[in-house]
C-alpha cells in the first residue's frame, strides 16, 4: 500500500493575501495512474498543481511524496515535471536544446544526452525535428516538444496544466488519445488539469471534481457521471435534469406528481431529495405511453441527436437527447428505466455517499 | 491610392532633406580648398590631413572613445541589474516609484544633470577630468539601459522561469540560461544607445571636465567659438560616418541575428 501511495495531501489549505484558495484538502495520488483535476476556473485546480510542482507552499497542512514531507522543497529538487499551458518553450533554443535543457542542468554527459532527447522526441512522434527552431513549429508540435522536454527527465509524476486548451478541436481530440497512450507506455503518474469535462471523462483513471477550493467528488469517470454526489457535479459533468422529489420508501421515489421505482436506498422515510436523469436516458414515446407526459417547447438539432426541451404537468422542465425528432407543442410520452434514476441527498458528504452506495450495490450483486 | 502614396513619399523626402541638408552642406565644404563655407573653389583633402596631423585632436578622439566604451559597458552591466531589480519588485507602488526615479533622470535637462554632478564632484573632492567624466557618463547612461532592457523582461512569459525551475535549474542557471539569453537583444540595444549618448554628449561633459581632459564635442565647441576652420567640418564628417557605422552595426545585431537564426532550421512542414 505504501508503495502505491506517492503523493499525499493532508488537510492542505492555501491562502493568498488572506483569500482562501484551497480549503482543507486531503487526497492521495497513486503510482502509475492518470488523474484529472476538473473544475471551473478559479476552483483551485491549478493551485494544487503548483503545490505539487513546488512553486507554492501550503499555508496549512502537509504535502508528502512517498511519505516524505516536501512542503518546503523547491521545484528544482522535486522529481516532478510540468507541461505548461503556454508550453513555455525557450525561444532562444532549438527543439533539441529545449528538450535537453533539464539534462544539461543536471550535468549529464553529452553522449548520454543525445539518445535521451531522441528517445523523448520519438515518444511524442517528433522524430527528425531536433534542429527546428521553436518559432517554426505549429501549436500541436510545440505541445509535443513541451511534453518531450518534461518526460526526458524521467519524472515520477507529470503535471499537465490545461495543455490542450490552445489547440483546435480536432487536434485536441487526437492529443487526448495520444496523451492517454503515452501515459500507459511510460507507466508514470499523470496529473492533468482541465475545465473540459469531456477531456476528463475520456482520459482519466480517476477524476477529482473541484469547486471553490474543495473536492466535491472523486472517482472513476463512470461513477462520477452515473452517480454525481450533488447538483454541482451533476451539472458540471454532462447535461442533466435535476428535479426535486421525495423518497416514500427505499427503491421508490416520487417526483412530478407521480411515483416511480428506482434502485437507490438508505434514505429516511419521506426524505426530500434531488432526482437526476440524464437527457440521453429519456426515451421518446407516443402520447399517452411511457411514464411521464410532457409538452415539447423547443428543439435543437445537435448533429448526433436532437435536444428537445419539454415541460411536464407539474411544471418541471425536461431536456431530452434523442435521435428521433418531435414537433413543437406536441404532447409526448417519456420512458426511463429505474436504473436511469439517480437520487442525490441534500448536503451529503462524500464518505457518507460512498458508504450508502456500497451498502446496497454490494447487495445487488448477490 | 497611388496618388496618396506619392504625396506621402514626397513629404517624407522633404523631411529628410531638411534634416540632412545641413549635414551634407557641412560635409561638402570640408573638401573646399578656399577654407570657407561660401565659395567652393576646388577639391582638397587638406582639412582631413590637418585633422590627422593634429596630435591633440587624436588624443581627444581616443579619450572620447575610451570614455564611451567604458561608460557604456559599465552602465550596461549596472542597467541590466537595475532592470532585473525593477522587474522582480513585487509591490506595485515600489515598482512605479523606482521606474519614476529612473525616468526623471531621462527627462531632466542635461544642463541640470551636469551642474549637479559638478557640485557633487567638487563636494566629495573628485578631481575633474577623466574619472569625473566617466562617472557622469555612466550615471546618465544607466537609466537608458534600464529603459531598453525592461520591456524585454516584461515581454518574457513568467512561465519561462517556472519551466526552468521545474526542469531543475537553480536561480543562477535560470538567470544565465533563460533570462539573459532572452533579453540579449535589449542588452545590445541598451549598450549601443549608451554608446551613442556618451559619444555625442556635450552639456554634461562640459560641466564636469577639467584641465587637460576633453571630449570631441567639447573640443569642437571650443574650436567653433574661435572661428570656423574647415578642419572642424572634416572632423564632423568623420564623426558622422562613424556614427552611421555604429547604427548599421546596431541594426545588424537587432535584426540580422534573429532572422538568420530562425531560418536555419528549415521550412515548416
Coordinates of C-alpha atoms in Angstrom, one line a residue:
Chain A
X1 CA 0.0 0.0 0.0
X2 CA 2.7 2.4 1.0
X3 CA 4.4 1.5 -2.3
X4 CA 1.4 2.7 -4.3
X5 CA 0.6 5.9 -2.5
X6 CA 3.0 8.5 -3.7
X7 CA 1.6 12.0 -3.2
X8 CA -0.5 12.7 -0.2
X9 CA -2.3 16.0 0.6
X10 CA -3.2 16.0 4.3
X11 CA -5.6 18.8 5.3
X12 CA -3.9 21.3 2.9
X13 CA -5.1 24.9 3.0
X14 CA -3.7 27.6 0.7
X15 CA -4.3 31.3 1.2
X16 CA -3.3 34.2 -1.0
X17 CA -3.4 37.7 0.7
X18 CA -6.0 36.4 3.2
X19 CA -8.1 34.8 0.4
X20 CA -8.6 31.1 0.8
X21 CA -8.0 29.3 -2.5
X22 CA -7.9 25.7 -1.1
X23 CA -9.8 24.7 2.0
X24 CA -8.6 21.7 4.0
X25 CA -8.0 19.4 1.1
X26 CA -6.9 15.8 1.6
X27 CA -6.4 13.2 -1.1
X28 CA -3.9 10.6 -2.3
X29 CA -2.3 10.1 -5.7
X30 CA -1.2 6.5 -6.5
X31 CA 1.6 5.5 -8.7
X32 CA 1.0 5.0 -12.4
X33 CA -2.5 6.4 -12.8
X34 CA -4.0 9.1 -14.9
X35 CA -5.6 11.7 -12.7
X36 CA -7.6 14.7 -13.7
X37 CA -8.4 17.8 -11.6
X38 CA -11.6 19.1 -13.1
X39 CA -13.4 22.3 -12.2
X40 CA -14.4 25.7 -13.3
X41 CA -11.9 28.5 -13.5
X42 CA -10.9 29.7 -10.1
X43 CA -11.7 26.5 -8.3
X44 CA -8.1 26.0 -7.2
X45 CA -7.1 23.2 -9.6
X46 CA -4.0 25.0 -10.9
X47 CA -3.1 25.9 -7.3
X48 CA -3.0 22.2 -6.4
X49 CA -0.7 21.6 -9.4
X50 CA 1.6 24.4 -8.4
X51 CA 1.7 23.0 -4.9
X52 CA 2.8 19.6 -6.3
X53 CA 5.3 21.2 -8.6
X54 CA 6.7 23.2 -5.7
X55 CA 6.0 26.7 -7.0
X56 CA 3.8 27.3 -4.0
X57 CA 3.9 26.2 -0.3
X58 CA 0.8 25.1 1.6
X59 CA -0.4 27.7 4.1
X60 CA -1.5 24.8 6.4
X61 CA -1.4 21.1 6.3
X62 CA 1.2 18.7 4.9
X63 CA 2.2 17.5 1.4
X64 CA 4.2 14.3 1.3
X65 CA 5.9 12.4 -1.6
X66 CA 6.4 8.7 -0.7
X67 CA 5.9 9.6 3.0
X68 CA 8.5 12.4 3.0
X69 CA 7.4 15.9 3.8
X70 CA 8.0 18.2 0.8
X71 CA 6.2 21.4 1.9
X72 CA 9.4 23.4 1.6
X73 CA 11.3 21.6 -1.1
X74 CA 11.9 23.9 -4.1
X75 CA 10.7 22.8 -7.6
X76 CA 14.2 22.1 -8.9
X77 CA 14.7 19.4 -6.3
X78 CA 11.4 17.5 -7.0
X79 CA 11.0 14.5 -9.3
X80 CA 8.1 16.2 -10.9
X81 CA 7.9 17.9 -14.3
X82 CA 5.3 20.2 -15.7
X83 CA 3.8 20.8 -19.1
X84 CA 2.7 24.4 -19.1
X85 CA -0.5 25.9 -20.6
X86 CA 1.5 28.2 -22.8
X87 CA 4.2 25.5 -23.3
X88 CA 6.9 27.9 -22.0
X89 CA 9.4 26.7 -24.6
X90 CA 12.6 28.7 -24.6
X91 CA 12.6 30.7 -27.9
X92 CA 16.4 31.1 -27.9
X93 CA 17.0 27.3 -28.0
X94 CA 16.0 24.9 -30.8
X95 CA 13.9 21.8 -30.3
X96 CA 16.9 19.6 -29.3
X97 CA 18.3 22.2 -26.8
X98 CA 14.8 22.7 -25.3
X99 CA 14.4 19.0 -24.6
X100 CA 18.0 18.7 -23.4
X101 CA 17.6 21.6 -21.0
X102 CA 16.8 19.6 -17.9
X103 CA 19.6 17.0 -18.7
X104 CA 22.2 19.7 -19.2
X105 CA 21.2 21.4 -16.0
X106 CA 21.7 18.1 -14.2
X107 CA 25.1 17.8 -15.8
X108 CA 24.6 14.7 -17.8
X109 CA 27.4 13.7 -20.2
X110 CA 26.6 15.0 -23.7
X111 CA 26.9 11.5 -25.2
X112 CA 24.1 10.4 -22.9
X113 CA 22.0 13.4 -23.7
X114 CA 21.6 12.9 -27.4
X115 CA 20.0 9.4 -27.2
X116 CA 17.7 10.5 -24.3
X117 CA 16.5 13.5 -26.3
X118 CA 16.0 11.3 -29.4
X119 CA 14.0 8.8 -27.4
X120 CA 11.8 11.5 -25.8
X121 CA 11.1 13.1 -29.3
X122 CA 10.3 9.6 -30.6
X123 CA 7.8 9.2 -27.7
X124 CA 5.9 12.2 -28.9
X125 CA 6.2 11.4 -32.6
X126 CA 8.6 14.2 -33.4
X127 CA 11.4 12.1 -34.9
X128 CA 13.7 14.3 -37.0
X129 CA 12.6 17.6 -35.5
X130 CA 15.8 18.1 -33.4
X131 CA 17.1 21.1 -35.4
X132 CA 13.9 23.0 -35.8
X133 CA 13.5 26.4 -34.2
X134 CA 10.6 26.8 -31.8
X135 CA 9.2 29.7 -33.9
X136 CA 8.9 27.3 -36.9
X137 CA 6.6 24.9 -35.0
X138 CA 2.8 24.7 -35.1
X139 CA 0.8 24.7 -31.9
X140 CA 0.5 20.9 -31.8
X141 CA 4.2 20.5 -32.4
X142 CA 5.1 22.9 -29.6
X143 CA 2.8 20.9 -27.4
X144 CA 4.7 17.8 -28.2
X145 CA 8.1 19.4 -27.6
X146 CA 6.8 20.6 -24.2
X147 CA 5.8 17.1 -23.3
X148 CA 9.1 15.7 -24.5
X149 CA 11.0 18.3 -22.5
X150 CA 9.2 17.1 -19.4
X151 CA 9.4 13.4 -19.9
X152 CA 13.0 13.3 -20.9
X153 CA 13.9 13.8 -17.2
X154 CA 12.1 10.6 -16.4
X155 CA 9.9 12.2 -13.7
X156 CA 7.8 10.1 -11.3
X157 CA 4.9 12.4 -11.9
X158 CA 4.0 14.5 -15.0
X159 CA 1.8 17.6 -14.3
X160 CA -0.2 18.9 -17.2
X161 CA -1.7 22.4 -16.8
X162 CA -4.6 22.7 -19.3
X163 CA -2.1 21.7 -22.1
X164 CA -4.7 21.2 -24.8
X165 CA -6.8 24.4 -24.3
X166 CA -4.9 26.3 -27.1
X167 CA -5.4 23.6 -29.7
X168 CA -8.3 23.4 -32.2
X169 CA -11.0 20.7 -31.6
X170 CA -9.7 18.0 -33.9
X171 CA -6.1 18.3 -32.7
X172 CA -7.3 18.3 -29.1
X173 CA -9.2 15.1 -29.6
X174 CA -6.2 13.5 -31.2
X175 CA -3.9 14.7 -28.4
X176 CA -6.3 13.3 -25.7
X177 CA -5.9 9.9 -27.3
X178 CA -2.1 10.3 -27.6
X179 CA -1.7 11.5 -24.0
X180 CA -3.6 8.5 -22.7
X181 CA -1.4 6.2 -24.8
X182 CA 1.7 7.9 -23.6
X183 CA 0.8 7.6 -20.0
X184 CA 0.2 3.8 -20.5
X185 CA 3.5 3.4 -22.3
X186 CA 5.5 5.4 -19.7
X187 CA 3.7 3.9 -16.8
X188 CA 4.1 7.1 -14.7
X189 CA 1.5 9.2 -12.9
X190 CA -0.1 11.9 -14.9
X191 CA -2.0 14.7 -13.2
X192 CA -4.0 16.6 -15.7
X193 CA -5.8 19.9 -15.0
X194 CA -8.7 20.9 -17.2
X195 CA -12.1 22.6 -17.1
X196 CA -13.3 20.5 -20.0
X197 CA -15.4 17.6 -18.7
X198 CA -15.3 15.6 -21.9
X199 CA -11.5 15.7 -21.8
X200 CA -11.6 14.5 -18.2
X201 CA -14.1 11.7 -18.9
X202 CA -12.2 10.5 -22.0
X203 CA -8.7 10.2 -20.4
X204 CA -8.8 9.7 -16.7
X205 CA -8.5 6.7 -14.4
X206 CA -9.7 9.0 -11.7
X207 CA -11.3 12.4 -11.6
X208 CA -11.3 15.0 -8.8
X209 CA -14.1 17.4 -9.3
X210 CA -13.2 20.7 -7.6
X211 CA -15.4 23.7 -6.7
X212 CA -14.4 26.8 -4.7
X213 CA -11.3 25.2 -3.3
X214 CA -12.8 21.9 -2.2
X215 CA -13.0 18.5 -3.8
X216 CA -16.7 17.8 -4.4
X217 CA -16.3 14.3 -5.6
X218 CA -13.6 11.9 -6.7
X219 CA -13.9 8.6 -8.5
X220 CA -13.7 7.0 -11.9
X221 CA -15.2 8.8 -14.8
X222 CA -18.1 6.3 -14.9
X223 CA -19.0 6.6 -11.3
X224 CA -18.9 10.4 -11.4
X225 CA -21.0 10.6 -14.5
X226 CA -23.5 8.0 -13.3
X227 CA -23.6 8.8 -9.7
X228 CA -22.9 12.5 -9.1
X229 CA -22.9 13.4 -5.4
X230 CA -24.7 16.7 -5.7
X231 CA -26.2 19.3 -8.0
X232 CA -22.8 21.0 -8.8
X233 CA -21.2 17.7 -10.0
X234 CA -24.3 16.6 -11.9
X235 CA -24.5 20.0 -13.6
X236 CA -20.8 20.4 -14.3
X237 CA -20.3 16.9 -15.8
X238 CA -22.6 16.4 -18.7
X239 CA -26.2 17.6 -19.1
X240 CA -28.7 16.6 -16.5
X241 CA -32.3 17.0 -15.5
X242 CA -32.4 17.8 -11.8
X243 CA -35.9 17.6 -10.3
X244 CA -37.0 17.9 -6.6
X245 CA -38.5 14.7 -5.2
X246 CA -39.3 12.6 -2.1
X247 CA -38.4 9.1 -1.0
X248 CA -41.6 7.5 0.4
X249 CA -39.5 4.3 1.0
X250 CA -36.4 2.6 -0.3
X251 CA -36.3 2.0 -4.0
X252 CA -39.4 4.2 -4.5
X253 CA -39.2 7.9 -5.5
X254 CA -41.9 10.4 -6.2
X255 CA -41.5 13.4 -8.3
X256 CA -43.5 15.4 -10.8
X257 CA -46.6 14.2 -9.0
X258 CA -46.0 10.5 -9.7
X259 CA -44.3 7.6 -8.1
X260 CA -41.5 5.6 -9.7
X261 CA -39.4 2.6 -9.0
X262 CA -35.7 3.2 -8.6
X263 CA -32.6 1.4 -7.3
X264 CA -31.5 3.8 -4.6
X265 CA -31.9 3.2 -0.9
X266 CA -30.7 4.2 2.5
X267 CA -32.9 7.3 3.0
X268 CA -35.2 8.5 5.8
X269 CA -38.9 8.0 5.2
X270 CA -40.3 10.8 3.0
X271 CA -36.9 12.5 2.9
X272 CA -36.8 15.2 0.2
X273 CA -34.1 14.6 -2.4
X274 CA -32.9 15.7 -5.8
X275 CA -33.6 13.4 -8.7
X276 CA -31.1 13.2 -11.6
X277 CA -32.0 11.8 -15.0
X278 CA -29.5 12.2 -17.9
X279 CA -31.1 13.5 -21.1
X280 CA -29.9 10.5 -23.1
X281 CA -31.7 8.1 -20.7
X282 CA -35.1 9.6 -21.6
X283 CA -36.8 7.7 -24.4
X284 CA -39.4 9.4 -26.6
X285 CA -42.8 7.6 -26.7
X286 CA -46.2 8.3 -28.3
X287 CA -48.6 10.5 -26.4
X288 CA -50.2 8.5 -23.5
X289 CA -47.4 5.9 -23.4
X290 CA -44.3 6.0 -21.2
X291 CA -44.1 7.2 -17.6
X292 CA -44.4 11.0 -17.9
X293 CA -46.2 13.2 -20.3
X294 CA -44.5 16.4 -21.5
X295 CA -45.3 19.2 -23.9
X296 CA -42.5 20.0 -26.4
X297 CA -41.3 23.6 -26.0
X298 CA -38.3 23.7 -28.2
X299 CA -36.0 21.6 -30.3
X300 CA -32.4 22.0 -31.5
X301 CA -30.6 19.8 -34.0
X302 CA -27.2 19.0 -32.5
X303 CA -25.8 16.7 -35.1
X304 CA -25.5 13.5 -33.1
X305 CA -29.0 13.9 -31.6
X306 CA -31.9 16.3 -31.2
X307 CA -32.0 18.3 -28.0
X308 CA -35.7 18.6 -27.0
X309 CA -36.9 20.7 -24.1
X310 CA -40.3 19.8 -22.8
X311 CA -42.5 20.7 -19.7
X312 CA -44.5 18.2 -17.7
X313 CA -47.8 18.8 -16.0
X314 CA -46.1 19.7 -12.7
X315 CA -44.1 22.5 -14.5
X316 CA -40.7 20.8 -14.5
X317 CA -38.5 21.3 -17.5
X318 CA -37.0 18.2 -19.1
X319 CA -34.1 18.0 -21.5
X320 CA -34.2 15.0 -23.8
X321 CA -31.5 13.8 -26.2
X322 CA -33.0 11.6 -28.9
X323 CA -32.2 10.6 -32.4
X324 CA -35.9 10.9 -33.1
X325 CA -37.4 14.4 -33.6
X326 CA -40.5 15.8 -32.1
X327 CA -42.9 18.6 -33.1
X328 CA -43.1 21.8 -31.0
X329 CA -46.3 21.9 -28.9
X330 CA -46.9 18.2 -29.3
X331 CA -47.7 16.1 -26.2
X332 CA -45.2 13.2 -26.0
X333 CA -44.6 10.4 -23.5
X334 CA -41.2 9.8 -21.8
X335 CA -39.9 6.5 -20.6
X336 CA -36.9 5.7 -18.5
X337 CA -35.5 2.6 -16.7
X338 CA -35.4 2.5 -12.9
X339 CA -31.6 2.4 -13.2
X340 CA -31.6 5.7 -15.1
X341 CA -32.8 7.5 -12.0
X342 CA -30.1 8.7 -9.6
X343 CA -31.1 10.2 -6.3
X344 CA -29.0 12.9 -4.5
X345 CA -29.3 13.6 -0.8
X346 CA -29.0 17.2 0.2
X347 CA -25.7 18.1 1.8
X348 CA -24.3 14.5 1.9
X349 CA -20.6 14.2 2.4
X350 CA -18.5 12.1 0.0
X351 CA -17.8 9.5 2.7
X352 CA -21.4 9.0 3.6
X353 CA -22.4 9.0 -0.1
X354 CA -19.8 6.3 -0.9
X355 CA -20.8 4.2 2.2
X356 CA -24.5 4.4 1.3
X357 CA -23.9 3.4 -2.3
X358 CA -21.6 0.5 -1.3
X359 CA -24.2 -0.8 1.2
X360 CA -26.8 -1.6 -1.5
X361 CA -24.7 -2.0 -4.6
X362 CA -22.9 -4.9 -2.8
X363 CA -26.3 -6.4 -2.0
X364 CA -27.5 -6.2 -5.6
X365 CA -24.7 -8.3 -6.9
X366 CA -25.6 -11.3 -4.6
Chain B
X1 CA -4.4 55.3 -53.5
X2 CA -1.3 55.6 -55.7
X3 CA -1.5 59.3 -55.6
X4 CA -1.8 59.3 -51.8
X5 CA 1.4 57.3 -51.6
X6 CA 3.3 59.6 -53.9
X7 CA 2.4 62.6 -51.7
X8 CA 3.4 60.7 -48.6
X9 CA 6.8 59.8 -50.3
X10 CA 7.3 63.5 -51.3
X11 CA 6.6 64.6 -47.8
X12 CA 9.0 62.1 -46.3
X13 CA 11.6 63.1 -48.8
X14 CA 11.3 66.7 -47.9
X15 CA 11.6 65.9 -44.2
X16 CA 14.8 64.0 -44.7
X17 CA 16.2 66.8 -46.9
X18 CA 15.5 69.4 -44.2
X19 CA 17.1 67.1 -41.6
X20 CA 20.1 66.0 -43.6
X21 CA 20.9 69.0 -45.8
X22 CA 22.9 70.9 -43.2
X23 CA 25.0 67.8 -42.5
X24 CA 25.7 67.3 -46.2
X25 CA 26.4 71.0 -46.6
X26 CA 28.9 70.8 -43.9
X27 CA 30.4 67.6 -45.3
X28 CA 30.6 69.2 -48.8
X29 CA 32.6 72.2 -47.7
X30 CA 35.0 70.0 -45.7
X31 CA 36.5 69.3 -49.2
X32 CA 36.7 73.0 -50.1
X33 CA 40.1 74.5 -51.0
X34 CA 39.0 78.0 -50.1
X35 CA 38.6 77.3 -46.4
X36 CA 35.2 79.0 -46.2
X37 CA 31.6 77.8 -46.4
X38 CA 30.6 80.3 -49.1
X39 CA 32.5 79.7 -52.3
X40 CA 33.6 76.2 -53.4
X41 CA 36.9 76.8 -55.3
X42 CA 38.2 73.3 -55.6
X43 CA 38.6 69.8 -54.1
X44 CA 41.1 69.2 -51.4
X45 CA 41.8 66.7 -48.6
X46 CA 44.0 69.2 -46.7
X47 CA 41.5 69.7 -43.9
X48 CA 41.5 65.9 -43.3
X49 CA 45.3 65.9 -43.3
X50 CA 45.1 68.7 -40.7
X51 CA 42.8 66.6 -38.6
X52 CA 45.0 63.6 -38.7
X53 CA 48.2 65.6 -38.1
X54 CA 46.6 67.3 -35.1
X55 CA 48.1 65.2 -32.2
X56 CA 45.9 66.9 -29.6
X57 CA 42.8 66.0 -31.6
X58 CA 43.8 62.4 -32.0
X59 CA 44.3 62.1 -28.2
X60 CA 40.9 63.7 -27.6
X61 CA 39.3 61.2 -30.1
X62 CA 40.9 58.3 -28.3
X63 CA 39.8 59.7 -24.9
X64 CA 36.3 60.1 -26.2
X65 CA 36.1 56.6 -27.5
X66 CA 37.6 55.2 -24.2
X67 CA 35.1 57.1 -22.1
X68 CA 32.2 56.0 -24.4
X69 CA 33.2 52.3 -24.4
X70 CA 34.0 52.1 -20.7
X71 CA 30.9 54.0 -19.6
X72 CA 28.6 52.0 -21.9
X73 CA 30.0 48.7 -20.8
X74 CA 29.7 49.6 -17.1
X75 CA 26.3 51.2 -17.4
X76 CA 25.0 48.2 -19.4
X77 CA 26.0 45.9 -16.6
X78 CA 24.5 48.2 -14.0
X79 CA 21.4 48.8 -16.1
X80 CA 20.7 45.1 -16.6
X81 CA 21.0 44.5 -12.8
X82 CA 18.7 47.5 -12.3
X83 CA 16.2 46.3 -14.8
X84 CA 16.2 42.9 -13.1
X85 CA 15.6 44.6 -9.7
X86 CA 12.7 46.6 -11.0
X87 CA 11.3 43.5 -12.7
X88 CA 11.4 41.4 -9.6
X89 CA 10.0 44.1 -7.3
X90 CA 6.7 42.6 -6.3
X91 CA 5.0 45.6 -4.8
X92 CA 3.3 47.7 -7.5
X93 CA 3.9 51.0 -5.7
X94 CA 7.6 50.4 -5.1
X95 CA 8.0 49.3 -8.8
X96 CA 6.4 52.5 -10.0
X97 CA 8.5 54.6 -7.7
X98 CA 11.7 53.0 -9.0
X99 CA 10.6 53.5 -12.6
X100 CA 9.7 57.1 -12.0
X101 CA 13.1 57.8 -10.4
X102 CA 14.7 56.2 -13.4
X103 CA 12.6 58.2 -15.9
X104 CA 13.2 61.6 -14.1
X105 CA 16.9 61.2 -14.9
X106 CA 16.0 60.5 -18.5
X107 CA 13.9 63.6 -19.0
X108 CA 15.7 66.2 -16.8
X109 CA 17.8 68.6 -18.9
X110 CA 21.5 67.8 -19.4
X111 CA 22.5 71.2 -18.0
X112 CA 20.9 70.4 -14.7
X113 CA 22.4 66.9 -14.5
X114 CA 25.8 68.4 -15.5
X115 CA 25.6 71.2 -12.9
X116 CA 24.6 68.8 -10.1
X117 CA 27.4 66.5 -11.0
X118 CA 29.8 69.4 -10.8
X119 CA 28.6 70.3 -7.4
X120 CA 28.7 66.7 -6.2
X121 CA 32.3 66.1 -7.5
X122 CA 33.6 69.3 -6.0
X123 CA 31.9 68.5 -2.7
X124 CA 33.3 65.0 -2.4
X125 CA 36.6 66.1 -3.8
X126 CA 36.9 64.1 -7.1
X127 CA 39.4 65.8 -9.4
X128 CA 37.7 67.0 -12.6
X129 CA 39.0 65.0 -15.6
X130 CA 38.8 61.5 -16.9
X131 CA 37.3 59.9 -13.8
X132 CA 34.6 62.6 -13.3
X133 CA 33.6 62.5 -17.0
X134 CA 33.4 58.7 -16.9
X135 CA 31.3 58.7 -13.7
X136 CA 28.9 61.2 -15.1
X137 CA 28.6 59.3 -18.4
X138 CA 27.9 56.1 -16.5
X139 CA 25.3 57.8 -14.4
X140 CA 23.3 59.2 -17.3
X141 CA 23.6 56.0 -19.3
X142 CA 22.2 53.6 -16.7
X143 CA 18.6 54.9 -17.0
X144 CA 18.8 54.4 -20.7
X145 CA 19.9 50.8 -20.4
X146 CA 17.2 50.1 -17.8
X147 CA 14.6 51.5 -20.2
X148 CA 15.8 49.4 -23.1
X149 CA 16.1 46.1 -21.1
X150 CA 12.9 46.3 -19.0
X151 CA 10.4 45.9 -21.9
X152 CA 12.3 42.7 -22.9
X153 CA 11.9 41.4 -19.4
X154 CA 8.2 42.2 -19.3
X155 CA 7.8 40.6 -22.7
X156 CA 9.1 37.4 -21.2
X157 CA 6.4 35.0 -20.0
X158 CA 6.8 34.3 -16.3
X159 CA 6.3 30.6 -17.0
X160 CA 9.8 30.6 -18.6
X161 CA 11.2 31.0 -15.1
X162 CA 8.8 28.4 -13.7
X163 CA 9.7 26.0 -16.5
X164 CA 13.4 26.4 -15.9
X165 CA 13.0 25.8 -12.2
X166 CA 10.7 22.9 -12.9
X167 CA 13.5 21.3 -15.1
X168 CA 15.9 21.5 -12.2
X169 CA 17.5 24.9 -12.7
X170 CA 18.9 26.8 -9.7
X171 CA 18.4 30.6 -9.5
X172 CA 21.8 31.2 -11.1
X173 CA 21.0 28.8 -14.0
X174 CA 17.6 30.5 -14.5
X175 CA 19.4 33.8 -14.9
X176 CA 22.2 32.7 -17.1
X177 CA 20.5 30.2 -19.3
X178 CA 17.0 31.6 -19.7
X179 CA 16.6 35.2 -18.6
X180 CA 19.8 36.7 -20.0
X181 CA 19.6 35.0 -23.4
X182 CA 16.0 36.1 -23.7
X183 CA 16.8 39.8 -23.0
X184 CA 20.1 39.8 -25.1
X185 CA 18.6 42.0 -27.9
X186 CA 17.5 44.5 -25.2
X187 CA 21.0 44.5 -23.7
X188 CA 22.6 45.2 -27.1
X189 CA 20.2 47.9 -27.8
X190 CA 20.9 49.4 -24.4
X191 CA 24.7 49.2 -24.9
X192 CA 24.6 50.9 -28.3
X193 CA 22.2 53.6 -27.0
X194 CA 24.5 54.3 -24.1
X195 CA 27.5 54.4 -26.5
X196 CA 25.9 57.0 -28.8
X197 CA 24.7 59.0 -25.9
X198 CA 28.1 59.1 -24.4
X199 CA 29.8 59.8 -27.8
X200 CA 27.8 62.9 -28.5
X201 CA 27.2 64.2 -25.0
X202 CA 28.1 67.8 -24.7
X203 CA 26.3 69.5 -21.9
X204 CA 27.1 67.1 -19.0
X205 CA 30.8 66.7 -20.2
X206 CA 31.2 70.4 -20.5
X207 CA 30.4 70.9 -16.8
X208 CA 32.4 68.0 -15.3
X209 CA 35.5 68.0 -17.5
X210 CA 38.6 69.7 -16.2
X211 CA 42.0 70.8 -17.2
X212 CA 43.8 68.6 -19.7
X213 CA 40.9 66.4 -20.5
X214 CA 38.3 67.0 -23.2
X215 CA 36.0 65.1 -25.4
X216 CA 35.3 65.6 -29.0
X217 CA 32.0 67.5 -28.7
X218 CA 33.5 69.9 -26.1
X219 CA 36.6 70.4 -28.3
X220 CA 34.6 71.1 -31.4
X221 CA 32.5 73.6 -29.5
X222 CA 35.6 75.5 -28.3
X223 CA 37.2 75.4 -31.7
X224 CA 34.0 76.6 -33.4
X225 CA 33.9 79.5 -31.0
X226 CA 37.4 80.6 -32.1
X227 CA 36.2 80.9 -35.7
X228 CA 35.2 78.2 -38.2
X229 CA 38.0 76.3 -39.6
X230 CA 37.2 73.7 -42.2
X231 CA 39.1 71.1 -40.1
X232 CA 36.0 71.2 -37.8
X233 CA 33.9 70.2 -40.9
X234 CA 36.3 67.4 -41.7
X235 CA 36.2 66.2 -38.2
X236 CA 32.4 66.3 -38.1
X237 CA 32.2 64.4 -41.3
X238 CA 34.3 61.7 -39.9
X239 CA 32.2 61.5 -36.7
X240 CA 29.0 61.4 -38.9
X241 CA 30.4 58.4 -40.8
X242 CA 31.4 56.6 -37.6
X243 CA 28.0 57.2 -36.1
X244 CA 26.5 55.8 -39.3
X245 CA 28.6 52.7 -39.0
X246 CA 27.5 52.2 -35.4
X247 CA 23.9 52.5 -36.4
X248 CA 24.4 49.9 -39.1
X249 CA 26.1 47.5 -36.6
X250 CA 23.3 48.0 -34.2
X251 CA 20.8 47.3 -36.9
X252 CA 22.6 44.1 -37.8
X253 CA 22.5 43.0 -34.2
X254 CA 18.8 43.7 -33.6
X255 CA 17.6 42.3 -36.9
X256 CA 20.2 40.2 -38.7
X257 CA 21.0 37.7 -35.9
X258 CA 17.4 36.9 -35.0
X259 CA 16.4 36.3 -38.7
X260 CA 19.5 34.3 -39.7
X261 CA 18.8 32.0 -36.8
X262 CA 15.2 31.4 -37.3
X263 CA 15.7 30.4 -40.9
X264 CA 18.5 28.0 -40.3
X265 CA 16.0 25.4 -39.0
X266 CA 14.5 24.7 -42.4
X267 CA 10.9 25.2 -43.5
X268 CA 7.9 24.3 -41.6
X269 CA 6.0 21.2 -42.7

